[in-house]
Amino acid sequence: IGQNQKLALSVVEGTYGAANVNISSARNEVESFQVVVAAPKENINVVKVEVSDLIGPDGSKIGKGNIRLFREEYVRVRMSTSRAELPPGLYPDPLVPFINPITGEPIEPLTRTRKRWGEPVTTSGG
């Protein structure tokens, strides 16, 4: 799904996008992407996410080592303001580290929906 899309925790059925991620950006610009994995009837215990090098139409490359992965968690909003467009509930809050920065171990709570957020760490011109 697109980088600005948010899926509610209850939205787990259907296909959201394609098997490949296609992103475009200008020089020195960062673009992100999301990958959603859902198991509507059971918990997901382990999800392995692999990334490949990003190759531009001119052959320029961003190596896979320059792509960071984040996991998405949900934040409970108990009270909305009077101008809020959405009611209280659980809302996605991306960019939580996928790997514990202290232990280097994956952090994987049991939930039925898994999302991964990726962005290039460094980019070269082009």
PDB file of C-alpha atoms in Angstrom:
ATOM      1  CA  ILE A   1       0.000   0.000   0.000  1.00  0.00           C
ATOM      2  CA  GLY A   2       1.129   3.591  -0.395  1.00  0.00           C
ATOM      3  CA  GLN A   3       3.272   5.327   2.174  1.00  0.00           C
ATOM      4  CA  ASN A   4       0.419   7.611   3.271  1.00  0.00           C
ATOM      5  CA  GLN A   5      -2.229   4.905   3.596  1.00  0.00           C
ATOM      6  CA  LYS A   6      -3.246   3.617   7.014  1.00  0.00           C
ATOM      7  CA  LEU A   7      -5.163   0.393   7.558  1.00  0.00           C
ATOM      8  CA  ALA A   8      -7.265  -0.074  10.662  1.00  0.00           C
ATOM      9  CA  LEU A   9      -6.408  -3.092  12.780  1.00  0.00           C
ATOM     10  CA  SER A  10      -9.719  -4.699  11.791  1.00  0.00           C
ATOM     11  CA  VAL A  11      -8.999  -4.462   8.042  1.00  0.00           C
ATOM     12  CA  VAL A  12      -7.223  -7.721   7.267  1.00  0.00           C
ATOM     13  CA  GLU A  13      -9.002  -9.287   4.314  1.00  0.00           C
ATOM     14  CA  GLY A  14      -8.319  -8.646   0.673  1.00  0.00           C
ATOM     15  CA  THR A  15      -5.270  -7.760  -1.351  1.00  0.00           C
ATOM     16  CA  TYR A  16      -3.652  -4.368  -0.915  1.00  0.00           C
ATOM     17  CA  GLY A  17      -1.260  -3.795  -3.763  1.00  0.00           C
ATOM     18  CA  ALA A  18       1.018  -6.140  -5.653  1.00  0.00           C
ATOM     19  CA  ALA A  19       3.898  -8.562  -5.189  1.00  0.00           C
ATOM     20  CA  ASN A  20       6.440  -5.883  -6.142  1.00  0.00           C
ATOM     21  CA  VAL A  21       7.081  -2.455  -4.679  1.00  0.00           C
ATOM     22  CA  ASN A  22       7.656   0.317  -7.217  1.00  0.00           C
ATOM     23  CA  ILE A  23       8.821   3.652  -5.846  1.00  0.00           C
ATOM     24  CA  SER A  24      10.070   6.825  -7.513  1.00  0.00           C
ATOM     25  CA  SER A  25      11.911   9.778  -6.064  1.00  0.00           C
ATOM     26  CA  ALA A  26      13.925  12.789  -7.120  1.00  0.00           C
ATOM     27  CA  ARG A  27      17.587  13.267  -6.277  1.00  0.00           C
ATOM     28  CA  ASN A  28      18.194  13.435  -2.493  1.00  0.00           C
ATOM     29  CA  GLU A  29      14.540  12.654  -1.795  1.00  0.00           C
ATOM     30  CA  VAL A  30      13.444   9.734   0.379  1.00  0.00           C
ATOM     31  CA  GLU A  31      10.396   7.638  -0.468  1.00  0.00           C
ATOM     32  CA  SER A  32       8.967   4.893   1.724  1.00  0.00           C
ATOM     33  CA  PHE A  33       6.749   1.882   1.139  1.00  0.00           C
ATOM     34  CA  GLN A  34       4.590  -0.480   3.188  1.00  0.00           C
ATOM     35  CA  VAL A  35       4.104  -4.231   2.973  1.00  0.00           C
ATOM     36  CA  VAL A  36       1.064  -5.764   4.701  1.00  0.00           C
ATOM     37  CA  VAL A  37       0.862  -9.431   5.732  1.00  0.00           C
ATOM     38  CA  ALA A  38      -2.402 -10.588   7.309  1.00  0.00           C
ATOM     39  CA  ALA A  39      -3.767 -13.823   8.763  1.00  0.00           C
ATOM     40  CA  PRO A  40      -7.432 -13.121   9.543  1.00  0.00           C
ATOM     41  CA  LYS A  41      -8.076 -16.338  11.472  1.00  0.00           C
ATOM     42  CA  GLU A  42      -4.825 -16.915  13.379  1.00  0.00           C
ATOM     43  CA  ASN A  43      -1.853 -15.142  14.921  1.00  0.00           C
ATOM     44  CA  ILE A  44       1.334 -14.635  12.944  1.00  0.00           C
ATOM     45  CA  ASN A  45       4.278 -15.947  14.937  1.00  0.00           C
ATOM     46  CA  VAL A  46       7.160 -15.299  12.556  1.00  0.00           C
ATOM     47  CA  VAL A  47       7.395 -13.204   9.423  1.00  0.00           C
ATOM     48  CA  LYS A  48      10.628 -13.025   7.475  1.00  0.00           C
ATOM     49  CA  VAL A  49      11.041  -9.974   5.304  1.00  0.00           C
ATOM     50  CA  GLU A  50      13.807  -9.801   2.717  1.00  0.00           C
ATOM     51  CA  VAL A  51      14.638  -6.818   0.578  1.00  0.00           C
ATOM     52  CA  SER A  52      16.608  -6.642  -2.630  1.00  0.00           C
ATOM     53  CA  ASP A  53      18.672  -3.867  -4.147  1.00  0.00           C
ATOM     54  CA  LEU A  54      16.662  -1.005  -5.608  1.00  0.00           C
ATOM     55  CA  ILE A  55      17.514  -0.587  -9.286  1.00  0.00           C
ATOM     56  CA  GLY A  56      16.590   2.567 -11.196  1.00  0.00           C
ATOM     57  CA  PRO A  57      15.548   2.684 -14.852  1.00  0.00           C
ATOM     58  CA  ASP A  58      19.040   3.935 -15.726  1.00  0.00           C
ATOM     59  CA  GLY A  59      20.693   1.083 -13.807  1.00  0.00           C
ATOM     60  CA  SER A  60      21.575   3.159 -10.734  1.00  0.00           C
ATOM     61  CA  LYS A  61      21.379   1.135  -7.537  1.00  0.00           C
ATOM     62  CA  ILE A  62      20.592   1.555  -3.853  1.00  0.00           C
ATOM     63  CA  GLY A  63      21.988  -1.517  -2.117  1.00  0.00           C
ATOM     64  CA  LYS A  64      19.702  -3.579   0.104  1.00  0.00           C
ATOM     65  CA  GLY A  65      22.026  -2.849   3.028  1.00  0.00           C
ATOM     66  CA  ASN A  66      20.856   0.750   2.810  1.00  0.00           C
ATOM     67  CA  ILE A  67      17.200  -0.120   3.409  1.00  0.00           C
ATOM     68  CA  ARG A  68      15.910  -0.084   6.983  1.00  0.00           C
ATOM     69  CA  LEU A  69      12.805  -1.993   8.029  1.00  0.00           C
ATOM     70  CA  PHE A  70      10.403  -0.858  10.697  1.00  0.00           C
ATOM     71  CA  ARG A  71       7.421  -2.582  12.254  1.00  0.00           C
ATOM     72  CA  GLU A  72       4.093  -0.917  12.791  1.00  0.00           C
ATOM     73  CA  GLU A  73       2.310  -0.925  16.107  1.00  0.00           C
ATOM     74  CA  TYR A  74      -1.051   0.494  17.076  1.00  0.00           C
ATOM     75  CA  VAL A  75      -1.667   3.277  19.565  1.00  0.00           C
ATOM     76  CA  ARG A  76      -4.918   3.389  21.519  1.00  0.00           C
ATOM     77  CA  VAL A  77      -6.616   6.771  21.272  1.00  0.00           C
ATOM     78  CA  ARG A  78      -9.019   6.871  24.211  1.00  0.00           C
ATOM     79  CA  MET A  79     -10.498  10.332  23.646  1.00  0.00           C
ATOM     80  CA  SER A  80     -10.679  12.314  20.423  1.00  0.00           C
ATOM     81  CA  THR A  81     -10.773  16.086  20.221  1.00  0.00           C
ATOM     82  CA  SER A  82     -13.954  17.762  19.054  1.00  0.00           C
ATOM     83  CA  ARG A  83     -12.357  18.389  15.631  1.00  0.00           C
ATOM     84  CA  ALA A  84     -11.041  14.847  15.168  1.00  0.00           C
ATOM     85  CA  GLU A  85     -12.136  13.125  11.969  1.00  0.00           C
ATOM     86  CA  LEU A  86     -11.868   9.649  13.488  1.00  0.00           C
ATOM     87  CA  PRO A  87     -13.379   8.226  16.684  1.00  0.00           C
ATOM     88  CA  PRO A  88     -11.346   6.765  19.573  1.00  0.00           C
ATOM     89  CA  GLY A  89      -9.770   3.388  18.830  1.00  0.00           C
ATOM     90  CA  LEU A  90      -6.529   1.719  17.758  1.00  0.00           C
ATOM     91  CA  TYR A  91      -4.556   3.588  15.105  1.00  0.00           C
ATOM     92  CA  PRO A  92      -1.323   2.656  13.310  1.00  0.00           C
ATOM     93  CA  ASP A  93       1.800   4.530  14.343  1.00  0.00           C
ATOM     94  CA  PRO A  94       4.631   3.499  11.972  1.00  0.00           C
ATOM     95  CA  LEU A  95       8.389   3.660  12.259  1.00  0.00           C
ATOM     96  CA  VAL A  96       8.910   1.528  15.354  1.00  0.00           C
ATOM     97  CA  PRO A  97      12.275  -0.267  14.984  1.00  0.00           C
ATOM     98  CA  PHE A  98      11.867  -3.816  13.695  1.00  0.00           C
ATOM     99  CA  ILE A  99      15.048  -4.837  15.505  1.00  0.00           C
ATOM    100  CA  ASN A 100      15.679  -3.991  19.150  1.00  0.00           C
ATOM    101  CA  PRO A 101      18.515  -1.440  18.923  1.00  0.00           C
ATOM    102  CA  ILE A 102      20.051  -2.654  22.205  1.00  0.00           C
ATOM    103  CA  THR A 103      19.888  -6.445  21.840  1.00  0.00           C
ATOM    104  CA  GLY A 104      19.804  -6.719  18.041  1.00  0.00           C
ATOM    105  CA  GLU A 105      16.943  -9.219  18.377  1.00  0.00           C
ATOM    106  CA  PRO A 106      13.643  -8.995  16.478  1.00  0.00           C
ATOM    107  CA  ILE A 107      10.660  -7.677  18.408  1.00  0.00           C
ATOM    108  CA  GLU A 108       7.567  -9.612  17.344  1.00  0.00           C
ATOM    109  CA  PRO A 109       4.351  -9.309  19.367  1.00  0.00           C
ATOM    110  CA  LEU A 110       1.579 -11.730  18.398  1.00  0.00           C
ATOM    111  CA  THR A 111      -1.050 -10.020  16.278  1.00  0.00           C
ATOM    112  CA  ARG A 112      -3.044 -11.001  13.248  1.00  0.00           C
ATOM    113  CA  THR A 113      -1.713  -8.273  10.989  1.00  0.00           C
ATOM    114  CA  ARG A 114       1.918  -7.455  10.275  1.00  0.00           C
ATOM    115  CA  LYS A 115       3.107  -4.399   8.386  1.00  0.00           C
ATOM    116  CA  ARG A 116       6.604  -3.466   7.390  1.00  0.00           C
ATOM    117  CA  TRP A 117       7.721   0.046   6.495  1.00  0.00           C
ATOM    118  CA  GLY A 118      10.857   0.478   4.424  1.00  0.00           C
ATOM    119  CA  GLU A 119      12.930   3.437   3.398  1.00  0.00           C
ATOM    120  CA  PRO A 120      16.368   3.850   1.861  1.00  0.00           C
ATOM    121  CA  VAL A 121      18.983   4.773   4.482  1.00  0.00           C
ATOM    122  CA  THR A 122      21.278   6.522   2.028  1.00  0.00           C
ATOM    123  CA  THR A 123      20.889   7.448  -1.580  1.00  0.00           C
ATOM    124  CA  SER A 124      23.262   8.480  -4.296  1.00  0.00           C
ATOM    125  CA  GLY A 125      22.444  11.086  -6.891  1.00  0.00           C
ATOM    126  CA  GLY A 126      19.894  10.128  -9.516  1.00  0.00           C
TER     127      GLY A 126
END
